[in-house]
Coordinates of C-alpha atoms in Angstrom, one line a residue:
M12 CA 2.8 -16.8 -13.0
A13 CA 5.8 -17.1 -10.9
A14 CA 5.5 -18.6 -7.2
C15 CA 6.4 -16.4 -4.8
V16 CA 9.4 -18.5 -2.9
S17 CA 8.4 -16.3 0.5
R18 CA 8.4 -12.9 1.7
V19 CA 10.9 -11.1 3.4
E20 CA 10.9 -7.9 5.9
L21 CA 13.5 -5.6 5.4
S22 CA 14.9 -3.7 8.6
V23 CA 16.4 -0.6 7.4
S24 CA 18.9 2.1 9.4
C25 CA 21.4 4.8 8.3
R26 CA 24.1 6.2 10.1
S27 CA 25.5 10.4 9.0
L28 CA 22.9 11.2 6.7
L29 CA 23.5 14.5 5.1
D30 CA 21.6 17.8 6.7
R31 CA 19.5 19.5 4.3
D32 CA 17.4 21.5 7.1
L33 CA 18.2 25.1 8.0
G34 CA 17.9 25.1 12.1
S35 CA 17.5 21.8 12.5
R36 CA 18.6 18.1 11.5
S37 CA 16.9 16.2 8.4
D38 CA 13.6 14.5 8.6
P39 CA 14.4 10.8 7.0
L40 CA 12.5 8.2 5.0
C41 CA 13.4 5.5 3.6
V42 CA 11.5 4.5 0.1
L43 CA 12.0 0.9 -1.6
L44 CA 11.8 0.6 -5.4
E45 CA 12.4 -2.6 -7.5
D46 CA 13.5 -2.4 -11.3
A47 CA 10.3 -2.4 -13.5
G48 CA 12.3 -2.4 -16.8
G49 CA 12.9 0.6 -19.4
G50 CA 14.7 2.7 -16.9
R51 CA 11.5 2.7 -14.5
W52 CA 11.3 1.8 -10.8
A53 CA 7.9 0.9 -9.1
E54 CA 7.7 1.8 -5.5
L55 CA 7.2 -1.0 -3.3
D56 CA 7.1 0.2 0.3
R57 CA 8.3 2.9 2.1
T58 CA 9.5 3.3 5.7
E59 CA 8.1 6.3 8.4
K60 CA 9.5 9.4 8.6
I61 CA 11.6 10.5 11.7
K62 CA 12.0 14.2 12.8
N63 CA 15.1 15.5 13.3
C64 CA 17.9 12.6 13.0
Q65 CA 20.9 12.2 10.9
D66 CA 21.3 8.1 12.6
P67 CA 17.5 6.9 11.9
E68 CA 16.6 3.3 12.9
F69 CA 13.1 3.1 11.2
C70 CA 10.6 1.1 12.6
K71 CA 8.1 0.1 9.8
K72 CA 10.1 -2.8 8.3
L73 CA 9.9 -3.0 4.5
V74 CA 8.0 -6.1 3.0
V75 CA 9.0 -7.4 -0.4
D76 CA 8.0 -11.1 -2.2
Y77 CA 11.3 -13.3 -2.6
Y78 CA 11.4 -15.0 -6.0
F79 CA 14.6 -17.1 -6.2
E80 CA 14.5 -17.5 -10.3
K81 CA 14.3 -13.5 -10.6
V82 CA 17.3 -11.3 -10.3
Q83 CA 15.2 -8.3 -8.3
K84 CA 16.7 -5.1 -8.6
L85 CA 16.0 -2.9 -5.5
K86 CA 17.0 0.9 -4.7
F87 CA 16.6 2.1 -1.3
S88 CA 16.2 6.0 -1.4
V89 CA 16.5 8.2 1.4
Y90 CA 14.7 11.7 1.4
D91 CA 14.4 14.3 3.7
I92 CA 10.5 15.2 3.8
D93 CA 9.6 18.7 4.5
N94 CA 5.7 18.6 3.7
K95 CA 2.7 16.2 3.9
S96 CA 2.3 15.3 0.1
F97 CA 3.0 11.4 -0.9
D98 CA 4.9 12.6 -3.9
L99 CA 8.6 13.1 -3.1
N100 CA 9.8 14.8 -6.1
D101 CA 9.4 17.8 -4.4
D102 CA 11.7 16.5 -1.2
D103 CA 15.2 16.7 -0.9
Y104 CA 17.4 13.5 -1.8
L105 CA 19.6 12.6 0.9
G106 CA 21.2 9.6 -1.4
G107 CA 20.5 6.2 -2.2
I108 CA 21.8 2.4 -3.4
E109 CA 21.1 0.0 -5.7
C110 CA 21.4 -3.6 -5.2
T111 CA 19.9 -7.1 -5.4
L112 CA 17.2 -9.1 -3.0
G113 CA 19.3 -11.6 -3.4
Q114 CA 22.2 -9.5 -2.3
V115 CA 20.4 -8.6 1.0
V116 CA 19.2 -12.0 1.7
S117 CA 22.5 -13.3 1.5
S118 CA 24.4 -11.2 3.8
S119 CA 23.3 -11.3 7.7
V120 CA 23.9 -7.5 7.4
F121 CA 24.1 -5.7 4.2
T122 CA 25.9 -2.0 4.7
R123 CA 27.1 0.2 2.0
P124 CA 27.8 3.8 1.4
L125 CA 24.7 6.0 0.4
E126 CA 25.8 7.7 -3.3
L127 CA 23.7 10.8 -4.8
K128 CA 24.6 9.5 -8.1
Q129 CA 26.7 6.9 -9.2
G130 CA 30.0 7.9 -8.0
K131 CA 29.3 10.6 -5.9
P132 CA 29.4 9.6 -2.3
A133 CA 26.3 11.1 -0.2
G134 CA 28.8 12.4 2.5
K135 CA 29.6 10.0 5.4
G136 CA 26.2 8.3 5.1
T137 CA 25.9 4.6 5.1
I138 CA 22.7 2.5 4.9
T139 CA 22.3 -0.9 6.6
I140 CA 19.8 -3.8 5.8
S141 CA 18.9 -7.0 7.2
A142 CA 16.4 -9.3 5.8
E143 CA 14.4 -12.0 7.8
E144 CA 11.9 -14.2 6.2
I145 CA 8.6 -14.1 7.0
K146 CA 7.4 -17.6 8.3
D147 CA 4.4 -16.6 10.3
T148 CA 1.2 -14.8 9.8
R149 CA -0.1 -14.3 12.8
V150 CA 0.1 -11.0 14.0
V151 CA 0.2 -9.5 17.7
Y152 CA -2.5 -6.9 18.9
L153 CA -1.9 -4.9 22.2
E154 CA -3.7 -1.9 24.0
I155 CA -1.4 -0.1 26.4
E156 CA -2.1 2.7 29.1
A157 CA 0.3 4.3 31.8
Q158 CA 0.1 5.7 35.2
N159 CA 1.6 7.9 36.9
L160 CA 4.6 8.3 34.8
D161 CA 7.4 10.8 35.6
K162 CA 6.9 14.4 34.9
K163 CA 10.0 15.5 32.4
D164 CA 9.1 18.6 31.0
F165 CA 10.2 21.7 33.4
L166 CA 7.0 24.2 32.1
G167 CA 4.4 20.9 31.5
K168 CA 3.8 17.3 32.1
S169 CA 5.9 14.6 29.9
D170 CA 5.0 14.3 26.5
P171 CA 5.0 9.8 26.4
F172 CA 5.3 7.1 23.8
L173 CA 6.6 3.5 23.5
E174 CA 9.3 1.8 21.7
F175 CA 9.4 -1.8 21.5
Y176 CA 12.7 -3.8 20.9
K177 CA 13.2 -7.9 20.2
Q178 CA 16.5 -9.5 21.3
S179 CA 18.3 -10.6 18.1
D180 CA 19.9 -14.4 18.3
A181 CA 23.2 -12.2 19.0
G182 CA 21.6 -10.3 21.9
T183 CA 21.4 -6.9 20.7
W184 CA 18.3 -5.2 20.7
Q185 CA 16.2 -4.3 17.7
L186 CA 13.2 -1.6 17.4
V187 CA 10.4 -3.5 16.2
Y188 CA 7.2 -0.9 17.2
R189 CA 7.2 3.0 18.0
S190 CA 3.9 4.6 19.4
E191 CA 2.5 8.1 19.0
V192 CA 3.1 10.8 21.3
I193 CA 0.7 11.6 23.5
K194 CA 1.0 15.3 24.6
N195 CA 1.1 16.5 28.5
N196 CA 0.0 13.5 30.0
L197 CA 1.5 11.2 32.7
N198 CA -1.5 8.9 32.4
P199 CA -1.6 8.3 28.7
C200 CA -3.6 5.4 26.8
W201 CA -2.1 5.0 23.2
R202 CA -3.9 3.7 20.4
R203 CA -4.4 -0.1 19.6
F204 CA -1.5 -1.4 17.5
G205 CA -0.6 -4.5 15.5
V206 CA 2.8 -5.9 14.7
P207 CA 3.4 -9.2 13.0
L208 CA 4.3 -11.9 15.3
Q209 CA 7.7 -12.6 13.6
T210 CA 8.5 -8.9 13.9
F211 CA 7.6 -8.9 17.4
C212 CA 9.6 -11.5 19.1
G213 CA 10.3 -14.0 16.1
G214 CA 7.6 -16.2 17.1
D215 CA 8.8 -17.4 20.5
F216 CA 6.3 -16.3 23.1
N217 CA 9.0 -16.2 25.4
K218 CA 11.4 -14.0 24.0
P219 CA 12.2 -11.1 25.9
V220 CA 10.8 -7.9 24.7
K221 CA 12.0 -4.3 26.2
V222 CA 9.6 -1.8 26.5
Q223 CA 11.0 1.8 26.4
C224 CA 9.0 4.9 27.7
A225 CA 10.4 8.5 26.7
D226 CA 9.0 12.0 26.8
H227 CA 9.5 12.9 23.4
D228 CA 11.5 16.4 22.3
S229 CA 10.8 18.1 19.2
D230 CA 14.8 18.1 18.6
G231 CA 15.3 14.6 18.9
S232 CA 16.5 14.7 22.3
H233 CA 14.0 12.7 23.9
D234 CA 14.5 11.9 27.7
L235 CA 14.2 8.6 29.6
I236 CA 11.3 7.8 31.8
G237 CA 12.1 4.1 31.9
T238 CA 12.2 0.9 30.6
L239 CA 10.6 -2.9 31.3
E240 CA 11.0 -6.2 30.2
M241 CA 8.2 -8.7 29.2
T242 CA 7.5 -11.8 27.2
L243 CA 4.4 -12.6 25.3
A244 CA 3.6 -15.3 27.1
Q245 CA 3.3 -12.9 30.3
V246 CA 0.8 -10.8 28.7
Q247 CA -1.4 -12.9 26.5
T248 CA -4.1 -13.2 29.2
A249 CA -4.2 -9.5 29.3
G250 CA -8.1 -8.7 28.5
P251 CA -11.5 -7.0 29.9
G252 CA -11.1 -7.7 33.6
S253 CA -7.5 -8.6 33.5
V254 CA -5.2 -6.2 33.1
V255 CA -1.5 -6.9 33.2
E256 CA 0.6 -4.6 35.0
F257 CA 4.6 -3.8 34.7
E258 CA 6.6 -1.3 36.8
C259 CA 8.7 1.2 34.6
I260 CA 11.9 1.6 36.0
H261 CA 14.5 4.4 35.1
S262 CA 18.2 2.3 35.6
E263 CA 20.0 5.7 37.2
K264 CA 16.9 6.7 39.6
K265 CA 16.8 2.6 41.0
K266 CA 20.4 3.9 42.6
K267 CA 18.2 6.5 45.1
K268 CA 17.2 5.1 48.4
N269 CA 13.6 6.1 48.4
Y270 CA 12.8 5.4 44.7
K271 CA 10.1 2.7 43.7
N272 CA 9.4 3.0 40.1
S273 CA 8.4 6.1 37.1
G274 CA 4.9 4.8 36.2
I275 CA 3.3 1.9 35.8
I276 CA 2.8 0.4 32.4
R277 CA -0.5 -1.4 31.7
I278 CA -1.3 -4.2 29.1
K279 CA -5.1 -3.9 28.6
S280 CA -5.4 -6.2 26.1
C281 CA -3.6 -9.0 24.0
K282 CA -5.0 -10.6 21.2
I283 CA -3.2 -12.5 18.5
E284 CA -4.9 -12.9 15.2
T285 CA -3.8 -14.5 12.0
E286 CA -3.3 -12.1 8.8
Y287 CA -4.2 -13.5 5.4
S288 CA -2.2 -12.3 2.1
F289 CA -3.3 -12.2 -1.4
L290 CA -2.2 -15.3 -2.5
D291 CA -3.9 -17.0 0.7
Y292 CA -7.1 -15.3 -0.8
V293 CA -6.6 -16.3 -4.4
M294 CA -5.1 -20.2 -3.4
G295 CA -8.4 -20.4 -1.1
G296 CA -10.6 -19.9 -4.5
C297 CA -11.1 -16.3 -4.7
Q298 CA -12.2 -15.5 -8.4
I299 CA -10.8 -12.1 -9.8
N300 CA -13.5 -10.6 -12.1
F301 CA -12.1 -8.1 -15.0
T302 CA -14.4 -5.8 -16.6
V303 CA -13.0 -3.0 -19.0
G304 CA -14.5 0.4 -20.2
V305 CA -13.6 2.2 -23.2
D306 CA -14.0 6.1 -23.7
F307 CA -15.1 6.6 -27.2
T308 CA -16.1 9.9 -27.2
A309 CA -15.4 12.5 -29.6
S310 CA -12.0 14.3 -27.7
N311 CA -10.0 11.0 -28.6
G312 CA -9.9 12.6 -32.5
D313 CA -11.4 10.7 -35.8
P314 CA -10.8 6.9 -35.3
N315 CA -9.8 7.0 -39.3
S316 CA -7.5 9.7 -38.7
P317 CA -3.5 8.7 -37.9
D318 CA -3.8 11.6 -34.9
S319 CA -6.8 9.7 -33.0
L320 CA -5.9 7.8 -30.1
H321 CA -8.3 5.5 -31.6
Y322 CA -6.6 5.3 -34.7
I323 CA -5.1 1.4 -35.3
S324 CA -1.4 1.8 -36.6
P325 CA -0.2 -0.6 -39.5
D326 CA 0.9 -3.1 -36.9
G327 CA -2.6 -3.2 -35.7
I328 CA -2.3 -1.7 -32.3
N329 CA -3.0 1.7 -30.2
E330 CA -2.5 2.7 -26.8
Y331 CA -6.2 1.5 -25.9
L332 CA -5.2 -2.1 -27.1
I333 CA -1.6 -2.1 -25.3
A334 CA -3.4 -1.0 -21.9
I335 CA -6.1 -3.7 -22.5
W336 CA -3.4 -6.4 -23.4
S337 CA -0.7 -5.5 -20.7
V338 CA -3.6 -5.3 -17.8
G339 CA -5.5 -8.1 -18.9
S340 CA -2.9 -10.7 -19.8
V341 CA -1.9 -10.2 -15.9
I342 CA -5.5 -10.5 -14.8
Q343 CA -6.8 -13.4 -16.8
D344 CA -4.7 -16.0 -14.9
Y345 CA -6.8 -15.4 -11.8
D346 CA -10.1 -15.9 -13.4
T347 CA -11.2 -19.2 -14.5
D348 CA -14.0 -19.0 -17.1
K349 CA -11.8 -16.4 -18.9
L350 CA -15.0 -14.6 -20.0
F351 CA -14.8 -10.7 -19.3
P352 CA -17.3 -8.3 -19.8
A353 CA -16.8 -5.1 -22.2
F354 CA -18.0 -1.5 -22.5
G355 CA -18.1 1.3 -24.2
F356 CA -19.2 4.8 -23.3
G357 CA -19.6 8.6 -24.5
A358 CA -20.3 7.1 -28.2
Q359 CA -24.1 6.9 -30.4
V360 CA -24.5 3.5 -31.1
P361 CA -26.6 2.0 -33.6
P362 CA -29.9 1.3 -34.4
S363 CA -31.4 4.5 -32.7
W364 CA -27.6 6.8 -32.6
Q365 CA -28.5 7.5 -28.7
V366 CA -25.3 8.4 -26.8
S367 CA -24.7 5.5 -24.1
H368 CA -22.7 5.6 -21.3
E369 CA -22.6 1.4 -21.2
F370 CA -23.1 -0.6 -24.1
A371 CA -21.6 -3.9 -24.9
L372 CA -18.5 -3.9 -27.1
N373 CA -20.1 -7.1 -28.8
F374 CA -23.4 -5.1 -29.4
N375 CA -24.8 -8.1 -26.7
P376 CA -26.7 -6.6 -24.0
N377 CA -27.5 -9.7 -22.2
N378 CA -24.3 -11.4 -22.8
P379 CA -21.5 -8.6 -23.1
Y380 CA -18.6 -11.2 -22.2
C381 CA -15.6 -11.5 -24.6
Q382 CA -13.7 -14.6 -24.6
G383 CA -10.3 -14.0 -23.1
I384 CA -8.4 -10.5 -23.7
Q385 CA -8.2 -11.3 -27.4
G386 CA -12.1 -11.5 -27.5
I387 CA -11.9 -8.2 -25.7
V388 CA -9.4 -7.1 -28.6
D389 CA -11.4 -8.5 -31.4
A390 CA -14.7 -6.8 -30.1
Y391 CA -13.3 -3.3 -30.0
R392 CA -11.7 -3.9 -33.3
Q393 CA -15.3 -4.7 -35.0
I394 CA -17.2 -1.7 -33.1
L395 CA -14.7 1.1 -34.2
P396 CA -16.0 1.5 -37.6
Q397 CA -19.8 0.9 -36.7
I398 CA -20.1 3.8 -33.6
R399 CA -19.5 7.5 -34.1
L400 CA -17.6 9.1 -31.1
Y401 CA -19.6 11.6 -29.2
G402 CA -20.0 13.0 -25.8
P403 CA -19.7 13.8 -22.8
T404 CA -17.5 11.6 -21.0
N405 CA -19.5 10.2 -18.0
F406 CA -17.6 7.4 -15.6
S407 CA -20.3 7.1 -13.2
P408 CA -22.7 4.7 -15.1
I409 CA -20.0 2.3 -15.6
I410 CA -18.5 1.9 -12.3
N411 CA -22.5 1.7 -11.0
H412 CA -22.7 -1.2 -13.2
V413 CA -19.5 -3.0 -11.7
A414 CA -20.4 -2.2 -8.7
R415 CA -24.0 -3.8 -8.9
F416 CA -22.5 -7.0 -9.2
A417 CA -20.0 -6.8 -6.5
A418 CA -23.0 -5.9 -4.4
H419 CA -24.7 -8.8 -5.4
S420 CA -21.6 -11.3 -4.7
L421 CA -21.6 -9.9 -1.1
Q422 CA -24.7 -11.7 -0.7
Q423 CA -22.7 -14.8 -0.2
G424 CA -21.2 -13.2 3.1
A425 CA -17.5 -14.9 1.8
A426 CA -14.4 -14.0 0.2
T427 CA -15.7 -15.3 -3.2
Q428 CA -15.3 -12.7 -5.9
Y429 CA -13.2 -9.6 -6.3
F430 CA -14.3 -7.3 -9.0
I431 CA -11.9 -5.2 -11.2
L432 CA -12.8 -2.2 -13.4
L433 CA -10.4 -1.5 -16.3
I434 CA -11.4 2.4 -17.6
I435 CA -9.2 3.9 -20.3
T436 CA -10.1 7.1 -21.2
D437 CA -8.5 10.3 -22.6
G438 CA -9.1 12.2 -19.3
E439 CA -11.7 14.8 -20.0
I440 CA -14.0 13.6 -17.4
T441 CA -17.7 15.2 -17.3
D442 CA -19.3 13.9 -14.1
L443 CA -16.7 14.4 -11.5
N444 CA -19.4 14.8 -8.7
Q445 CA -21.2 11.7 -9.5
T446 CA -17.9 9.5 -10.1
R447 CA -17.0 10.7 -7.0
Q448 CA -20.0 9.3 -5.2
A449 CA -19.8 6.1 -7.4
I450 CA -16.3 5.4 -6.1
V451 CA -17.0 6.2 -2.1
N452 CA -19.7 3.9 -2.7
A453 CA -17.9 0.9 -4.5
S454 CA -15.2 1.5 -1.2
K455 CA -17.6 -0.5 0.3
L456 CA -17.5 -3.4 -1.9
P457 CA -15.2 -6.0 -3.1
M458 CA -13.9 -4.2 -6.3
S459 CA -10.9 -1.7 -7.3
I460 CA -10.7 0.7 -10.1
I461 CA -7.9 1.1 -12.1
I462 CA -7.4 4.2 -14.6
V463 CA -5.3 4.2 -17.7
G464 CA -5.0 7.9 -18.9
V465 CA -3.9 7.7 -22.9
G466 CA -3.0 10.9 -24.9
E467 CA -1.2 14.1 -23.4
A468 CA -4.3 15.9 -22.0
D469 CA -4.3 17.3 -18.0
F470 CA -4.9 14.4 -15.9
K471 CA -5.6 16.5 -12.7
A472 CA -9.1 15.1 -12.4
M473 CA -8.0 11.7 -12.6
E474 CA -4.9 12.2 -10.0
F475 CA -7.7 13.8 -7.7
L476 CA -9.8 10.3 -7.9
D477 CA -6.7 8.6 -7.0
G478 CA -7.0 9.9 -3.7
D479 CA -2.9 9.6 -3.0
N480 CA -2.9 13.1 -1.4
G481 CA -5.8 12.4 0.8
V482 CA -8.5 10.5 1.1
L483 CA -11.7 10.9 -1.5
K484 CA -14.7 12.4 -0.6
S485 CA -18.5 12.7 -2.1
V486 CA -19.5 16.1 -2.5
T487 CA -21.4 15.6 0.4
G488 CA -18.2 14.7 2.6
E489 CA -18.7 11.1 2.9
P490 CA -15.0 9.3 2.6
A491 CA -14.5 6.5 0.9
A492 CA -14.2 3.4 3.2
R493 CA -10.8 2.5 1.5
D494 CA -8.5 3.3 -1.3
I495 CA -9.5 1.9 -4.6
V496 CA -8.3 3.5 -7.2
Q497 CA -5.4 3.4 -8.9
F498 CA -4.5 6.3 -11.8
V499 CA -1.6 5.6 -14.4
P500 CA -0.8 8.0 -17.3
F501 CA 0.2 5.7 -20.3
R502 CA 2.3 8.3 -21.8
K503 CA 4.9 7.2 -18.9
F504 CA 5.4 4.1 -20.0
K505 CA 5.5 4.4 -24.3
N506 CA 9.2 3.2 -24.7
A507 CA 9.0 0.8 -21.7
P508 CA 8.0 -3.0 -21.8
R509 CA 4.7 -3.9 -21.5
E510 CA 5.0 -5.4 -18.2
A511 CA 6.3 -2.2 -16.8
L512 CA 2.5 -0.8 -17.2
S513 CA 0.5 -4.0 -15.8
Q514 CA 3.3 -4.1 -12.8
M515 CA 2.4 -0.3 -11.6
V516 CA -1.4 -0.5 -12.1
L517 CA -1.8 -3.7 -10.5
A518 CA 0.7 -3.1 -7.7
E519 CA -2.2 -1.3 -5.4
V520 CA -4.5 -4.8 -6.1
P521 CA -3.5 -7.0 -3.8
K522 CA -3.6 -4.6 -0.8
Q523 CA -7.3 -3.4 -1.7
L524 CA -8.0 -7.2 -1.8
V525 CA -7.0 -8.0 1.1
S526 CA -7.7 -4.7 3.2
Y527 CA -11.3 -5.5 1.8
Y528 CA -12.0 -9.0 3.4
K529 CA -10.0 -8.2 6.7
W530 CA -12.5 -5.1 6.9
Q531 CA -15.0 -7.7 6.4
G532 CA -13.6 -10.1 8.7
W533 CA -13.7 -12.7 6.0
P534 CA -11.2 -15.4 6.1
P535 CA -10.1 -16.8 2.5
L536 CA -12.6 -19.9 1.4
K537 CA -9.7 -22.6 2.0
G538 CA -7.5 -21.3 4.6
P539 CA -4.2 -22.1 4.3
E540 CA -2.8 -25.6 5.9
I541 CA -1.3 -25.0 9.1
K542 CA 0.6 -28.3 10.6
A543 CA 0.0 -29.6 13.7
M544 CA 2.6 -29.4 15.7

């Protein structure tokens, strides 16, 4: 396992983007992708969308792990977003660049012309990227309101939002956070927000932070209400009964004789908390438990026929085995005992030939553990001739099975164990409603579900369970507490290196693990060492 040297935060801005919208300017967003091999790119992160703007300065930083010993090929792609879907295939491409992370981190400011394709410039568009190492895992959380802001709209009140800027070493101001817009309100109360301390003020409590309050206009020509400067040292005492106030001053209006201010900005609360990483939890002693569920329904085809998805080719593989190897070989590094429970579902099993939806691949229900990934592969090969592929395709029994173990681990009240269930299926799910309920229940537990779809079936139900286009809900309307399902169709990776599939399906797991323990308020078992100053 390569050791991550550090994490870097990339700030992105663009100039002179192409204009793809009729009657208004483009609504750009930048997505960061990393070369996953075999001509495939895996998304790492994306910025926010900025409306009606050809010269965007994106507020959301792109975070990437930096490995000194790897050539990390990156692609920055800018799109004009015209809808609410996560998928970018239906959005206009405004240009992109390919480079390495080494090039970016070794330049103080990295600017390149955007290209629509190699050798074809995207008009006069450019992209500028600057990198900063994240050395501090603390996050500052602020709650802010305002009183008596200036009225800027002719027919209504103002639509205020805040922008926070930190001062760079060169003395320039760099955007670090943009709040939501509150419509038609001169006494707004913005929602609580958090910004990494390194991003907010470089970790320096006495470094000035400029706050700009403006009236939002949909055409992008926002009107300044006023500005103020503050330091974290001034506001860190803010809390109930101890509000810190600043006058919001408009520099032009200040010249007028009776001008007092353009409103009061009130810091209601300031808290500094430590954010833990995936590696903090793993290095702190959190075990990752890996379980496999294999689809043995009749829709896979007769395992003796070369057309079957369970047919083992002369070189000893099929899509099920490749999926087990590629995902399991990464996860097994995080599990000390290397004992993995493996189950099948949807087949008639001896001796009664009843259909079972959670039978142990080693036929030992009291001890379904296989020794290492090779143990799962051996059990799979041995069981194939001994069962009859049948149906229906029910996911909920195996999800509920792993959920029982995850629920049991909760009783320890600490970040000790996290569970990953890999389901490999040909996609014809029967118990969709029960599976939805099982996933919603599991979303409150320390577990993630990876579904790899093999074969050429229509995987619409799997994509629905993935929840990328909105929060998954049970039949009764209960939403999932967090997104825990990652679905990937194997066919996209047929000709790619094996590591490409594992990178794609495991990309979300670290975020899911961290978000779960953060939700519970549980730190790593052994916290990262903080050196005494």
